[in-house]
Structures are given as C-alpha cells and as structure tokens.
Amino acid sequence: MNNPDDLKHILKFLNKHHVLALCAVADDEMWSANCFYVTDAKNMTLYFMTEMKTLHGTLMVKSPHIVGTIAPHPKTIALIKGIQYRGEAAILSGEEEAHARHLYCKHFPVAIAMKAPVWGLKLNHIKMTDNALGFGKKLLWDREV
C-alpha cells in the first residue's frame, strides 16, 4: 500500500521539474532521450511531445515499456533528489490527447506551433531518493492494480 505522504512529496517534485530522461528498447535496440513534460497528478501520468520518427519514438511504438529518471543538478550531495521510474508510453488520441495538449501548451506555450504527437507516460513504479530527508532516504510508489 502506498504512503499518502510519500505520494504528496513525489508529486511536489514532479510538478517542480519539467525534463525527464527516458530509455526505450525494442527489437534488441535501445535509445535514451530527454523530453519536457507536464504532470497529470490525478492519473499519475506525464505528458510529453516527441515525433514518432525519432529513434526513441519508433522504439516506444514497438514496445511501450520504458524506464527513466528525473533529476536536477544539485551543488552538494546533501541536496540530491531524483526519481527513477518505470512506465508505459502511448500516443494519445481523442479527448485524452486534447486534454494533455492543452496542459502541455499551457506550460510550454512554444509547443502550440508543434505538430508532434502528445504521449502519455503512465507511471507504474517510482523510487525517489531525497537526501534532504536523510542521507539515502527512499520514497516508493506503485500503481495499484
């Protein structure tokens, strides 16, 4: 069972940051990429835009299971905070796509001119390290089935 305080702390971190790193793999090929994202806290989903013709986009279409990190660059080890995640990426459509595009473009107005598809990254597992809570402190969250 997830700890509500851990989830609140994780969401605060996700909402404060806006760049994720992801790693996609399919057909014995893998690739990583950085993408700007916005958080949908209600659905524990991150929305991002990327073209399907990119290598990571091509791989995610073939296999939606991805892993990645979200990590700022602190000046000291005592301030290390970051998230490692596992999730599923999918190109959105219909009302879900319209909702996600609206949130994304509200946060990143330059994206209004972009025609790239909007993806939803449904988070399934999160491990957050936050040394500000104690050296090596880990917070865990799992999507309940």
PDB file of N, CA, C and O in Angstrom, residues 17-51:
ATOM      1  N   HIS A  17       9.638  20.110 -11.487  1.00  0.00           N
ATOM      2  CA  HIS A  17      10.585  19.894 -12.584  1.00  0.00           C
ATOM      3  C   HIS A  17       9.849  19.710 -13.902  1.00  0.00           C
ATOM      4  O   HIS A  17       8.627  19.594 -13.930  1.00  0.00           O
ATOM      5  N   HIS A  18      10.595  19.693 -15.013  1.00  0.00           N
ATOM      6  CA  HIS A  18       9.932  19.619 -16.312  1.00  0.00           C
ATOM      7  C   HIS A  18      10.714  18.853 -17.380  1.00  0.00           C
ATOM      8  O   HIS A  18      10.300  18.833 -18.535  1.00  0.00           O
ATOM      9  N   VAL A  19      11.834  18.227 -17.027  1.00  0.00           N
ATOM     10  CA  VAL A  19      12.592  17.439 -18.001  1.00  0.00           C
ATOM     11  C   VAL A  19      12.776  16.022 -17.466  1.00  0.00           C
ATOM     12  O   VAL A  19      13.261  15.833 -16.358  1.00  0.00           O
ATOM     13  N   LEU A  20      12.376  15.057 -18.282  1.00  0.00           N
ATOM     14  CA  LEU A  20      12.585  13.655 -17.932  1.00  0.00           C
ATOM     15  C   LEU A  20      13.584  13.038 -18.895  1.00  0.00           C
ATOM     16  O   LEU A  20      13.739  13.503 -20.022  1.00  0.00           O
ATOM     17  N   ALA A  21      14.272  12.027 -18.426  1.00  0.00           N
ATOM     18  CA  ALA A  21      15.105  11.187 -19.290  1.00  0.00           C
ATOM     19  C   ALA A  21      14.389   9.855 -19.381  1.00  0.00           C
ATOM     20  O   ALA A  21      13.868   9.352 -18.389  1.00  0.00           O
ATOM     21  N   LEU A  22      14.327   9.301 -20.592  1.00  0.00           N
ATOM     22  CA  LEU A  22      13.681   8.006 -20.770  1.00  0.00           C
ATOM     23  C   LEU A  22      14.590   7.092 -21.563  1.00  0.00           C
ATOM     24  O   LEU A  22      15.456   7.547 -22.308  1.00  0.00           O
ATOM     25  N   CYS A  23      14.376   5.807 -21.399  1.00  0.00           N
ATOM     26  CA  CYS A  23      15.093   4.803 -22.175  1.00  0.00           C
ATOM     27  C   CYS A  23      14.060   3.843 -22.746  1.00  0.00           C
ATOM     28  O   CYS A  23      13.248   3.285 -22.002  1.00  0.00           O
ATOM     29  N   ALA A  24      14.089   3.698 -24.053  1.00  0.00           N
ATOM     30  CA  ALA A  24      13.170   2.810 -24.758  1.00  0.00           C
ATOM     31  C   ALA A  24      13.971   1.677 -25.383  1.00  0.00           C
ATOM     32  O   ALA A  24      15.123   1.866 -25.787  1.00  0.00           O
ATOM     33  N   VAL A  25      13.338   0.502 -25.485  1.00  0.00           N
ATOM     34  CA  VAL A  25      14.013  -0.657 -26.057  1.00  0.00           C
ATOM     35  C   VAL A  25      13.008  -1.507 -26.824  1.00  0.00           C
ATOM     36  O   VAL A  25      11.868  -1.684 -26.390  1.00  0.00           O
ATOM     37  N   ALA A  26      13.424  -1.990 -27.992  1.00  0.00           N
ATOM     38  CA  ALA A  26      12.617  -2.903 -28.807  1.00  0.00           C
ATOM     39  C   ALA A  26      13.534  -3.551 -29.831  1.00  0.00           C
ATOM     40  O   ALA A  26      14.495  -2.933 -30.305  1.00  0.00           O
ATOM     41  N   ASP A  27      13.246  -4.785 -30.170  1.00  0.00           N
ATOM     42  CA  ASP A  27      14.000  -5.491 -31.213  1.00  0.00           C
ATOM     43  C   ASP A  27      15.509  -5.428 -30.998  1.00  0.00           C
ATOM     44  O   ASP A  27      16.272  -5.159 -31.927  1.00  0.00           O
ATOM     45  N   ASP A  28      15.954  -5.643 -29.772  1.00  0.00           N
ATOM     46  CA  ASP A  28      17.378  -5.627 -29.426  1.00  0.00           C
ATOM     47  C   ASP A  28      18.060  -4.294 -29.686  1.00  0.00           C
ATOM     48  O   ASP A  28      19.279  -4.222 -29.842  1.00  0.00           O
ATOM     49  N   GLU A  29      17.292  -3.211 -29.750  1.00  0.00           N
ATOM     50  CA  GLU A  29      17.863  -1.874 -29.896  1.00  0.00           C
ATOM     51  C   GLU A  29      17.320  -1.014 -28.763  1.00  0.00           C
ATOM     52  O   GLU A  29      16.165  -1.156 -28.366  1.00  0.00           O
ATOM     53  N   MET A  30      18.151  -0.140 -28.227  1.00  0.00           N
ATOM     54  CA  MET A  30      17.698   0.765 -27.176  1.00  0.00           C
ATOM     55  C   MET A  30      18.222   2.161 -27.433  1.00  0.00           C
ATOM     56  O   MET A  30      19.227   2.346 -28.131  1.00  0.00           O
ATOM     57  N   TRP A  31      17.517   3.136 -26.848  1.00  0.00           N
ATOM     58  CA  TRP A  31      17.909   4.524 -27.013  1.00  0.00           C
ATOM     59  C   TRP A  31      17.343   5.337 -25.867  1.00  0.00           C
ATOM     60  O   TRP A  31      16.304   5.002 -25.303  1.00  0.00           O
ATOM     61  N   SER A  32      18.044   6.403 -25.513  1.00  0.00           N
ATOM     62  CA  SER A  32      17.552   7.295 -24.470  1.00  0.00           C
ATOM     63  C   SER A  32      17.315   8.681 -25.049  1.00  0.00           C
ATOM     64  O   SER A  32      17.861   9.030 -26.095  1.00  0.00           O
ATOM     65  N   ALA A  33      16.503   9.451 -24.352  1.00  0.00           N
ATOM     66  CA  ALA A  33      16.190  10.808 -24.791  1.00  0.00           C
ATOM     67  C   ALA A  33      15.730  11.626 -23.591  1.00  0.00           C
ATOM     68  O   ALA A  33      15.296  11.065 -22.584  1.00  0.00           O
ATOM     69  N   ASN A  34      15.835  12.929 -23.720  1.00  0.00           N
ATOM     70  CA  ASN A  34      15.297  13.858 -22.737  1.00  0.00           C
ATOM     71  C   ASN A  34      14.083  14.540 -23.356  1.00  0.00           C
ATOM     72  O   ASN A  34      14.118  14.920 -24.525  1.00  0.00           O
ATOM     73  N   CYS A  35      13.030  14.714 -22.571  1.00  0.00           N
ATOM     74  CA  CYS A  35      11.806  15.345 -23.058  1.00  0.00           C
ATOM     75  C   CYS A  35      11.240  16.260 -21.975  1.00  0.00           C
ATOM     76  O   CYS A  35      11.316  15.949 -20.786  1.00  0.00           O
ATOM     77  N   PHE A  36      10.654  17.369 -22.401  1.00  0.00           N
ATOM     78  CA  PHE A  36       9.918  18.230 -21.496  1.00  0.00           C
ATOM     79  C   PHE A  36       8.592  17.551 -21.185  1.00  0.00           C
ATOM     80  O   PHE A  36       7.998  16.932 -22.060  1.00  0.00           O
ATOM     81  N   TYR A  37       8.132  17.674 -19.931  1.00  0.00           N
ATOM     82  CA  TYR A  37       6.881  17.025 -19.553  1.00  0.00           C
ATOM     83  C   TYR A  37       6.053  17.921 -18.644  1.00  0.00           C
ATOM     84  O   TYR A  37       6.555  18.870 -18.042  1.00  0.00           O
ATOM     85  N   VAL A  38       4.774  17.586 -18.555  1.00  0.00           N
ATOM     86  CA  VAL A  38       3.875  18.146 -17.539  1.00  0.00           C
ATOM     87  C   VAL A  38       3.237  16.958 -16.818  1.00  0.00           C
ATOM     88  O   VAL A  38       3.096  15.872 -17.382  1.00  0.00           O
ATOM     89  N   THR A  39       2.851  17.198 -15.573  1.00  0.00           N
ATOM     90  CA  THR A  39       2.317  16.134 -14.726  1.00  0.00           C
ATOM     91  C   THR A  39       0.802  16.190 -14.626  1.00  0.00           C
ATOM     92  O   THR A  39       0.234  17.254 -14.390  1.00  0.00           O
ATOM     93  N   ASP A  40       0.168  15.042 -14.812  1.00  0.00           N
ATOM     94  CA  ASP A  40      -1.247  14.865 -14.527  1.00  0.00           C
ATOM     95  C   ASP A  40      -1.303  14.044 -13.242  1.00  0.00           C
ATOM     96  O   ASP A  40      -1.209  12.811 -13.271  1.00  0.00           O
ATOM     97  N   ALA A  41      -1.395  14.736 -12.107  1.00  0.00           N
ATOM     98  CA  ALA A  41      -1.317  14.078 -10.798  1.00  0.00           C
ATOM     99  C   ALA A  41      -2.464  13.108 -10.571  1.00  0.00           C
ATOM    100  O   ALA A  41      -2.284  12.046  -9.981  1.00  0.00           O
ATOM    101  N   LYS A  42      -3.640  13.449 -11.047  1.00  0.00           N
ATOM    102  CA  LYS A  42      -4.819  12.605 -10.837  1.00  0.00           C
ATOM    103  C   LYS A  42      -4.608  11.211 -11.444  1.00  0.00           C
ATOM    104  O   LYS A  42      -5.009  10.206 -10.864  1.00  0.00           O
ATOM    105  N   ASN A  43      -3.987  11.156 -12.616  1.00  0.00           N
ATOM    106  CA  ASN A  43      -3.791   9.886 -13.320  1.00  0.00           C
ATOM    107  C   ASN A  43      -2.374   9.341 -13.195  1.00  0.00           C
ATOM    108  O   ASN A  43      -2.063   8.321 -13.810  1.00  0.00           O
ATOM    109  N   MET A  44      -1.515  10.036 -12.456  1.00  0.00           N
ATOM    110  CA  MET A  44      -0.103   9.658 -12.327  1.00  0.00           C
ATOM    111  C   MET A  44       0.493   9.385 -13.710  1.00  0.00           C
ATOM    112  O   MET A  44       1.059   8.332 -13.991  1.00  0.00           O
ATOM    113  N   THR A  45       0.308  10.375 -14.566  1.00  0.00           N
ATOM    114  CA  THR A  45       0.772  10.302 -15.946  1.00  0.00           C
ATOM    115  C   THR A  45       1.543  11.566 -16.269  1.00  0.00           C
ATOM    116  O   THR A  45       1.162  12.661 -15.844  1.00  0.00           O
ATOM    117  N   LEU A  46       2.632  11.403 -17.011  1.00  0.00           N
ATOM    118  CA  LEU A  46       3.406  12.534 -17.510  1.00  0.00           C
ATOM    119  C   LEU A  46       3.102  12.674 -18.994  1.00  0.00           C
ATOM    120  O   LEU A  46       3.080  11.680 -19.720  1.00  0.00           O
ATOM    121  N   TYR A  47       2.859  13.904 -19.447  1.00  0.00           N
ATOM    122  CA  TYR A  47       2.606  14.158 -20.863  1.00  0.00           C
ATOM    123  C   TYR A  47       3.836  14.804 -21.473  1.00  0.00           C
ATOM    124  O   TYR A  47       4.425  15.717 -20.896  1.00  0.00           O
ATOM    125  N   PHE A  48       4.203  14.316 -22.658  1.00  0.00           N
ATOM    126  CA  PHE A  48       5.335  14.897 -23.375  1.00  0.00           C
ATOM    127  C   PHE A  48       5.068  14.808 -24.867  1.00  0.00           C
ATOM    128  O   PHE A  48       4.177  14.085 -25.315  1.00  0.00           O
ATOM    129  N   MET A  49       5.843  15.561 -25.632  1.00  0.00           N
ATOM    130  CA  MET A  49       5.705  15.541 -27.088  1.00  0.00           C
ATOM    131  C   MET A  49       6.999  15.045 -27.702  1.00  0.00           C
ATOM    132  O   MET A  49       8.083  15.466 -27.296  1.00  0.00           O
ATOM    133  N   THR A  50       6.859  14.154 -28.658  1.00  0.00           N
ATOM    134  CA  THR A  50       8.010  13.720 -29.450  1.00  0.00           C
ATOM    135  C   THR A  50       7.487  13.099 -30.740  1.00  0.00           C
ATOM    136  O   THR A  50       6.402  12.521 -30.761  1.00  0.00           O
ATOM    137  N   GLU A  51       8.242  13.263 -31.795  1.00  0.00           N
ATOM    138  CA  GLU A  51       7.865  12.710 -33.092  1.00  0.00           C
ATOM    139  C   GLU A  51       8.041  11.200 -33.107  1.00  0.00           C
ATOM    140  O   GLU A  51       8.964  10.671 -32.499  1.00  0.00           O
TER     141      GLU A  51
END
